mmCIF file of C-alpha atoms and ligand atoms in Angstrom:
data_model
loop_
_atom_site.group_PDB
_atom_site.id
_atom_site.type_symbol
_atom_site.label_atom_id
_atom_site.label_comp_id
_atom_site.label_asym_id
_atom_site.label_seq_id
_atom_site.Cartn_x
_atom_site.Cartn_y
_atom_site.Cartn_z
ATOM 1 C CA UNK A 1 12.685 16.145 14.273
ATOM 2 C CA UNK A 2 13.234 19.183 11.999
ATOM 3 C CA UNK A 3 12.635 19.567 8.729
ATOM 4 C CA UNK A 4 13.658 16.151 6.926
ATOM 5 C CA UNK A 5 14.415 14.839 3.501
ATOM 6 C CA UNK A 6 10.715 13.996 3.777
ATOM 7 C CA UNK A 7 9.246 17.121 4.510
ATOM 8 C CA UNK A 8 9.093 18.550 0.518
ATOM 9 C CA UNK A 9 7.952 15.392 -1.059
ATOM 10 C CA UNK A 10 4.822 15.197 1.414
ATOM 11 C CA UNK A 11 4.766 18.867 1.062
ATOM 12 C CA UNK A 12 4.110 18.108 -2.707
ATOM 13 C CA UNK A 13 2.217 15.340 -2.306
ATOM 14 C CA UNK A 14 -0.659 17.727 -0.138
ATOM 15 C CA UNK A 15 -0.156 20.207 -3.008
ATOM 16 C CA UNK A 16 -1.022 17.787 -5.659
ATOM 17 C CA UNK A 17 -4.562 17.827 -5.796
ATOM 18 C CA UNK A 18 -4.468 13.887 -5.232
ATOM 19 C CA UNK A 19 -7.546 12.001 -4.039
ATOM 20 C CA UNK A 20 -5.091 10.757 -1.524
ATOM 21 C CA UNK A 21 -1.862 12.372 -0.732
ATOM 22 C CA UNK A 22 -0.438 9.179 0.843
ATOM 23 C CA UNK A 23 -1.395 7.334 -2.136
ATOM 24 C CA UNK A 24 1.322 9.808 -3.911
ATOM 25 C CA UNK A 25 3.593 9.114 -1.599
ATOM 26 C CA UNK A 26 3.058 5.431 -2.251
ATOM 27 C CA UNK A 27 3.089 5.731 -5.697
ATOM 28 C CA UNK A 28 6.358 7.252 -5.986
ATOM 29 C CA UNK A 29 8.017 5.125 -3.339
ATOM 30 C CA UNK A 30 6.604 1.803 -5.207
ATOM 31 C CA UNK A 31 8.542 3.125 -8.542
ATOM 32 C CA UNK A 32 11.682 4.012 -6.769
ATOM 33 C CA UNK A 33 11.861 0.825 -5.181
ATOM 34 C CA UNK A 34 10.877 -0.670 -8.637
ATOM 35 C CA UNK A 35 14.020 1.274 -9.897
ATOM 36 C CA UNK A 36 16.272 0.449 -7.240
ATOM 37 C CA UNK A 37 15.995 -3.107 -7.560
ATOM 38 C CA UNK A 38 15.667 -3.912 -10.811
ATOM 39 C CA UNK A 39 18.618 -0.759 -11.565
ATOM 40 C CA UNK A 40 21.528 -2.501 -10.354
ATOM 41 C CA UNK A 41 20.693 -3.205 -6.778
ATOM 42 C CA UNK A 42 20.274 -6.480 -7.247
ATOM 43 C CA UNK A 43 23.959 -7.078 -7.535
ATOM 44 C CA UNK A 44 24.273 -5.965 -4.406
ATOM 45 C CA UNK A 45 25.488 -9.015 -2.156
ATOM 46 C CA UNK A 46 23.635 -7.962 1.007
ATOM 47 C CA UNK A 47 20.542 -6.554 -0.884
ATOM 48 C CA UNK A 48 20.186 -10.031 -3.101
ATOM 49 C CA UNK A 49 20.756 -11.466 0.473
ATOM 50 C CA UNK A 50 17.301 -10.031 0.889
ATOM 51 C CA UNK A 51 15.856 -10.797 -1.537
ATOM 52 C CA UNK A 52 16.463 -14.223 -2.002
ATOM 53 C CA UNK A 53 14.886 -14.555 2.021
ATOM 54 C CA UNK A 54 11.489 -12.277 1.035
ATOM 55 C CA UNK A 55 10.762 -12.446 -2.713
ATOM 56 C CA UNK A 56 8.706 -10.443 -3.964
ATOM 57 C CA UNK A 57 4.480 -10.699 -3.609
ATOM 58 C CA UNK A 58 1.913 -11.353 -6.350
ATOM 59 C CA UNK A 59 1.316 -7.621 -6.974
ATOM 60 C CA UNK A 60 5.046 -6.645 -7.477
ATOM 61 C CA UNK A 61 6.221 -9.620 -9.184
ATOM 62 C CA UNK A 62 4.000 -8.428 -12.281
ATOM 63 C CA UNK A 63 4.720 -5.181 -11.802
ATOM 64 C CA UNK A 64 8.422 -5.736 -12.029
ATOM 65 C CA UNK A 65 7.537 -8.306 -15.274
ATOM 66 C CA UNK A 66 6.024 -4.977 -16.901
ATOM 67 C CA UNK A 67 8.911 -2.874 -15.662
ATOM 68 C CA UNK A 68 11.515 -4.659 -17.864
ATOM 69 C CA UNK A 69 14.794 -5.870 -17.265
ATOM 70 C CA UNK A 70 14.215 -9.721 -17.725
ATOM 71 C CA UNK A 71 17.958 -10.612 -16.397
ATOM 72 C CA UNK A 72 17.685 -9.047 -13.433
ATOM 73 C CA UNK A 73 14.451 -10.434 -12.695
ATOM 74 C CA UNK A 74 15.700 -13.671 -13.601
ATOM 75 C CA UNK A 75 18.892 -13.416 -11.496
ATOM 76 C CA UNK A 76 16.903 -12.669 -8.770
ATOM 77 C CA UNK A 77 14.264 -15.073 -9.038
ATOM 78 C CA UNK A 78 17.269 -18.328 -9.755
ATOM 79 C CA UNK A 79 18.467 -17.478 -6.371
ATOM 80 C CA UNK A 80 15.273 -16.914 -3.977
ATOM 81 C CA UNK A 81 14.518 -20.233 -5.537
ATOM 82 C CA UNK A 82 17.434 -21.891 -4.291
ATOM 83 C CA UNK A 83 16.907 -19.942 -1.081
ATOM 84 C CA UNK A 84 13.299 -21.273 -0.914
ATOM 85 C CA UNK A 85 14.201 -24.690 -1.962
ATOM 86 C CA UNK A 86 16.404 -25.102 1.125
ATOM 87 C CA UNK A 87 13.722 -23.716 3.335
ATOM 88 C CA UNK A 88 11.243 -25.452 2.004
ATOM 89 C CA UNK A 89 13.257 -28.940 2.212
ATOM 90 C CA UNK A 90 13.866 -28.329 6.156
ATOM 91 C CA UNK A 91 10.585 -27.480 6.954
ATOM 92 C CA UNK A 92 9.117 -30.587 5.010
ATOM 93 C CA UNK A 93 11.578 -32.961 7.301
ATOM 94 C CA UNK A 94 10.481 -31.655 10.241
ATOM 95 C CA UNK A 95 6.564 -31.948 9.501
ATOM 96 C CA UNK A 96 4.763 -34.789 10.894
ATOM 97 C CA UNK A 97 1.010 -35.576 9.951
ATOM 98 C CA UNK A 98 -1.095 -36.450 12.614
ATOM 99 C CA UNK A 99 -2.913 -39.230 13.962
ATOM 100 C CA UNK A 100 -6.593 -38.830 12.318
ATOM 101 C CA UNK A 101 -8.721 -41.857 13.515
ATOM 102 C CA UNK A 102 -12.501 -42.016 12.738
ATOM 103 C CA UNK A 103 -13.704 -41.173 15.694
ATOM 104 C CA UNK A 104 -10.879 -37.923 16.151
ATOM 105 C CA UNK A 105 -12.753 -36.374 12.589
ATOM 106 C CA UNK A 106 -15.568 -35.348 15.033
ATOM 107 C CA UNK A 107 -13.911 -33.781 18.077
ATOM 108 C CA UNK A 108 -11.183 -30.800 18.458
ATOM 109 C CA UNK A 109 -8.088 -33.235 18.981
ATOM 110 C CA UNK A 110 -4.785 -31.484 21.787
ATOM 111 C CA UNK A 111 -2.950 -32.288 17.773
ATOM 112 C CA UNK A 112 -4.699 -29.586 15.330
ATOM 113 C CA UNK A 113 -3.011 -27.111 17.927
ATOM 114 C CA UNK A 114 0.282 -28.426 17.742
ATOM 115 C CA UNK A 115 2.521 -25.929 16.587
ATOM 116 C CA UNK A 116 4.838 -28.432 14.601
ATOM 117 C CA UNK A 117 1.779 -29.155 12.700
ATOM 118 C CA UNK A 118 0.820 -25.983 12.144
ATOM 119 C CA UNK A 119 4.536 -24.554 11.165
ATOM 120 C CA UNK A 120 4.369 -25.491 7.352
ATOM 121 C CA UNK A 121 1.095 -24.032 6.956
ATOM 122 C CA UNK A 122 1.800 -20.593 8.631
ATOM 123 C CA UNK A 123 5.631 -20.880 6.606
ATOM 124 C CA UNK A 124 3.768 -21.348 3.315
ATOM 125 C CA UNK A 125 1.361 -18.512 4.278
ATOM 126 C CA UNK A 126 3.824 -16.127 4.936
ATOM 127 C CA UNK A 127 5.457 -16.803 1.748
ATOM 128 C CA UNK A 128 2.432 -14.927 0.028
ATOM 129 C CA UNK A 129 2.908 -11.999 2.337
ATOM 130 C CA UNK A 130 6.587 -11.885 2.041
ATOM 131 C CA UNK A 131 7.941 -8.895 -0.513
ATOM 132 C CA UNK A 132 10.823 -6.891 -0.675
ATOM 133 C CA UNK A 133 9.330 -4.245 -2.337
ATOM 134 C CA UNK A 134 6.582 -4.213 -0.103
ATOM 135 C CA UNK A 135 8.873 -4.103 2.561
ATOM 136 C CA UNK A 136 10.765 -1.196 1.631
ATOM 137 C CA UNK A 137 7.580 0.768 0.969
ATOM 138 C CA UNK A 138 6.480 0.333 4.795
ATOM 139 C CA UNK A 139 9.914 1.406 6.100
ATOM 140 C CA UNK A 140 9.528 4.271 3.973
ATOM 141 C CA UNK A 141 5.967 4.950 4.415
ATOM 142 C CA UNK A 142 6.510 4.898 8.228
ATOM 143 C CA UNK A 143 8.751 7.770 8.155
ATOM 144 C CA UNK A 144 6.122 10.589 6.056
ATOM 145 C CA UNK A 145 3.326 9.271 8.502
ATOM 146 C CA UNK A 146 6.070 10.461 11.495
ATOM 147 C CA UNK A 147 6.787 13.589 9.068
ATOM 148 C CA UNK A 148 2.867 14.324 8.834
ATOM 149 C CA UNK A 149 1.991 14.363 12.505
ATOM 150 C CA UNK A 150 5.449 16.515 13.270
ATOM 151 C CA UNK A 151 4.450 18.827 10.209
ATOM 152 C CA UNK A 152 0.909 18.862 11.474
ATOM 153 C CA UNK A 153 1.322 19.689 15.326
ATOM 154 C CA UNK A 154 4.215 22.359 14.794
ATOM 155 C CA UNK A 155 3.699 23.713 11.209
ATOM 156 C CA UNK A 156 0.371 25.770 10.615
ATOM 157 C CA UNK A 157 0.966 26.343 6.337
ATOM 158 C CA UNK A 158 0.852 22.530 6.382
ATOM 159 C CA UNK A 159 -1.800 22.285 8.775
ATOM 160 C CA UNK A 160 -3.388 24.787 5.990
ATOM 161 C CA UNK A 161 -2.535 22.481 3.368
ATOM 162 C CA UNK A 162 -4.046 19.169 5.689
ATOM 163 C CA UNK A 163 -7.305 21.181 5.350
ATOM 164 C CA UNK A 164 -7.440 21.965 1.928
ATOM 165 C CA UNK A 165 -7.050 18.517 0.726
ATOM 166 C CA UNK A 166 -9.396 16.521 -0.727
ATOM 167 C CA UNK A 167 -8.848 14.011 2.190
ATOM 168 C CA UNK A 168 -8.080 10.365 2.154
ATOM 169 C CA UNK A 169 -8.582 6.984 0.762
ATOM 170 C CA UNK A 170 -10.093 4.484 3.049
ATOM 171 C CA UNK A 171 -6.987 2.405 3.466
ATOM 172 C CA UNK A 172 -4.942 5.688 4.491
ATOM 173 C CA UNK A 173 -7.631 6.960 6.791
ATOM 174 C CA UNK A 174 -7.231 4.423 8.656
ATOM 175 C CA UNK A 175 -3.744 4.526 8.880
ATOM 176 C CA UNK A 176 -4.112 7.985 10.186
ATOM 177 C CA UNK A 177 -6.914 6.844 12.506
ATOM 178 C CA UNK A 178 -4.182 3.841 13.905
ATOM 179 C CA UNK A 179 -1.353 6.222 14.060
ATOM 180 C CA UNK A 180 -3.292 9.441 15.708
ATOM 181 C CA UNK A 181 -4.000 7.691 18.828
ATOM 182 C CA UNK A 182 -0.198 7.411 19.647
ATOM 183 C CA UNK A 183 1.157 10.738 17.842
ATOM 184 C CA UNK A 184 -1.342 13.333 19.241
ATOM 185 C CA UNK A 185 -2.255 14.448 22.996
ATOM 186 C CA UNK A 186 -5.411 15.266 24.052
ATOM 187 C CA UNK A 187 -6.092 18.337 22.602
ATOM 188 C CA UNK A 188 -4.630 17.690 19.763
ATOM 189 C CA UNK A 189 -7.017 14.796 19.296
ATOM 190 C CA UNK A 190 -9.814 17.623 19.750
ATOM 191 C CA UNK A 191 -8.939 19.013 17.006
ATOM 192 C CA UNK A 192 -7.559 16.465 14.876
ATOM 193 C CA UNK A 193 -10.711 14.361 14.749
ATOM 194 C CA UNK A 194 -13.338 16.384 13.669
ATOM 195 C CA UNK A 195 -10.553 17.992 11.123
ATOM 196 C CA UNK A 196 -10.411 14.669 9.194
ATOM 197 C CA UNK A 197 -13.906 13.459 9.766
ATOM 198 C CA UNK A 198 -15.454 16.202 7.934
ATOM 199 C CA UNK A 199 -12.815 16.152 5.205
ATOM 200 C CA UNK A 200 -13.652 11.818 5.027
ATOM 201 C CA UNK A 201 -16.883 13.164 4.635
ATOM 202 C CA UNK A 202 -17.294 16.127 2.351
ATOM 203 C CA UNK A 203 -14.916 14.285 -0.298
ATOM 204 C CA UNK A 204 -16.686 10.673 -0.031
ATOM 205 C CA UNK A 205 -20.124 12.943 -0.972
ATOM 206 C CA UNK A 206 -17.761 14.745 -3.831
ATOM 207 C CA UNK A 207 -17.192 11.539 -5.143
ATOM 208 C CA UNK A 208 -20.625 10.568 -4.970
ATOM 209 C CA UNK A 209 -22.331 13.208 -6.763
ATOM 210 C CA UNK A 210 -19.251 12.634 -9.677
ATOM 211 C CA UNK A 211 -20.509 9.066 -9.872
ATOM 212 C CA UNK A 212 -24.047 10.393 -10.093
ATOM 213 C CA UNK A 213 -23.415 12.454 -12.891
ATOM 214 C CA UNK A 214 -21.315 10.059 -14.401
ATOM 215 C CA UNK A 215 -24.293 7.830 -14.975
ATOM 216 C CA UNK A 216 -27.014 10.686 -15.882
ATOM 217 C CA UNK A 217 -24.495 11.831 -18.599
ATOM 218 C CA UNK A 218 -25.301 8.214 -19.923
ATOM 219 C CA UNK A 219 -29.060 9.250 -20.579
ATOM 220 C CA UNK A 220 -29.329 10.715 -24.097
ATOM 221 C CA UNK A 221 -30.743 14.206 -22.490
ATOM 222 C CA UNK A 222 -27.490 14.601 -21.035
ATOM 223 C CA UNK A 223 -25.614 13.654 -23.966
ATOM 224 C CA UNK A 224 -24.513 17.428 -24.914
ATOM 225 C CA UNK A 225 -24.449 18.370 -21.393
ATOM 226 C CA UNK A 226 -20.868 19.237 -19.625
ATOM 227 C CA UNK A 227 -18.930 16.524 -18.069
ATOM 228 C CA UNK A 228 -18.033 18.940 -14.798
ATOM 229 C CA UNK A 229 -15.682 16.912 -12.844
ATOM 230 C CA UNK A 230 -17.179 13.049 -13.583
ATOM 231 C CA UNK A 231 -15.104 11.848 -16.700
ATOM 232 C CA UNK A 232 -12.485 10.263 -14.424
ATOM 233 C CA UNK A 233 -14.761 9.345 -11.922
ATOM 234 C CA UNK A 234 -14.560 5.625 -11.537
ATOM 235 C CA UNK A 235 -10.716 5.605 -11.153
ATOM 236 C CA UNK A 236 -10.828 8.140 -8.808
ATOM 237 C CA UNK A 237 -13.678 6.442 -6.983
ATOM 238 C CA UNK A 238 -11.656 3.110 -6.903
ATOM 239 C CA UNK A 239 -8.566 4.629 -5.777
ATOM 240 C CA UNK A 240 -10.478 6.471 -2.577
ATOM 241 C CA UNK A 241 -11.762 3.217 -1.305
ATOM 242 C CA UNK A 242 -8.642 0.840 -2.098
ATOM 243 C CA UNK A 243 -6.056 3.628 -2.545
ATOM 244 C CA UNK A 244 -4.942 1.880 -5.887
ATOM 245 C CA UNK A 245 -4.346 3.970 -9.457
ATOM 246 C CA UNK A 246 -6.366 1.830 -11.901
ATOM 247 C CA UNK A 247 -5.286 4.134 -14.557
ATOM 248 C CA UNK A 248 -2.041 4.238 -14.332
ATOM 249 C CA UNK A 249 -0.138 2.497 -17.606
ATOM 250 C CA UNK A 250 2.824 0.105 -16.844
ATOM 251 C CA UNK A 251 5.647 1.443 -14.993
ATOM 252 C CA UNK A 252 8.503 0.850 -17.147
ATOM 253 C CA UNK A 253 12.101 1.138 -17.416
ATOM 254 C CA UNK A 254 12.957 3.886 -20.155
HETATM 255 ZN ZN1 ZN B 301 -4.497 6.638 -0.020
HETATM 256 ZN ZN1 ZN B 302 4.889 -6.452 -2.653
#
């Protein structure tokens, strides 16, 4: 793997100053794939193929309400219902309930382990998990967390850039913590680890002390005094645990 059409947007992403720089990354791939589908995509026959199978999860459905474009939303929505109606219907025929007597309430029954029993519940589960947009992030995702361990093992200005960051949000840490274990060698790892520990580290204490200050500047001595770094420091604090932008306005179609 050379250098790849990922390489400059995680490039970027390090040099933005983020909490998080896979939270950028994120970010931006979450609005393209907002774009995508509700820009024309949709029409696609093979892409509304799809999305009629995954709709969309709780998160993305509002965030493509806010986006705009109420056809395409409704387009898409008409036929993931019809999708899901037929689904649904077949899965209903098969189900069987079973056999509950009164004594059978008070032991484990062979029945509650029955996978035919269980099959609608699990369907209907994964239902809630099941996104498109979500989907296309991972993919996505997948391939700058490959680009970050290549840049990382064979490129020293990004290795630079890895430890001038402000580190990483809690979700994305471990990410890196999953993925490292697989990606590096041995002495790699020896370096890796204590890299990002003390960057986890310094940055959760940065965060911190903002928070700290944050609350003196609430006590009328402090009134006058500087806000250093703490005006924004609840959304940043929010976004390095959960890796979310509660800031952010809408994303919208312009
Ligand atoms: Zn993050
Ligand atoms: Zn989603």
């Amino acid at each position: 793997m050379k250098d790849t059409i990922y390489t400059i947007p995680l490039t970027d992403a390090f040099n933005s100053e983020d909490e998080c720089p896979f939270c950028y990354i994120t970010r931006n791939l979450e609005q393209d794939a907002i774009s995508f589908i509700l820009g024309s995509a949709y029409m696609e026959d093979d892409i509304r193929e799809q999305t009629d199978k995954m709709g969309f999860c709780k998160e993305h459905y509002k965030k493509m309400y806010d986006y705009g474009n109420r056809l395409g939303t409704a387009l898409m929505l008409h036929t993931h219902y019809k999708a899901l109606e037929k689904e649904l219907k077949a899965k209903m025929e098969s189900f069987s309930p079973s056999q509950t007597s009164f004594f059978s309430k008070f032991k484990k029954t062979k029945a509650s382990t029955d996978s035919s029993l269980d099959a609608l519940p699990h369907w209907i589960k994964a239902q809630d998990k099941s996104c498109y947009i979500c989907n296309r992030i991972d993919t996505n995702f997948k391939r700058y967390m490959d680009t970050f361990f290549y840049l990382y093992t064979h490129n020293p200005e990004f290795k630079q850039l890895f430890s001038n960051s402000k580190g990483f949000c809690i979700t994305h840490f471990g990410d890196l913590m999953t993925l490292s274990e697989t990606k590096l060698n041995t002495s790699q790892k020896e370096s890796f680890y204590p890299l990002l520990f003390a960057k986890m580290e310094e940055n959760l204490k940065r965060i911190e002390e903002d928070l700290s200050w944050f609350i003196d500047k609430y006590d009328y001595q402090n009134q006058d005094a500087p806000w250093k770094s703490s005006k924004d420091a609840i959304p940043r604090g929010i976004q390095k645990l959960v890796g979310t932008y509660v800031q952010d306005p809408p994303f919208k179609e312009n």
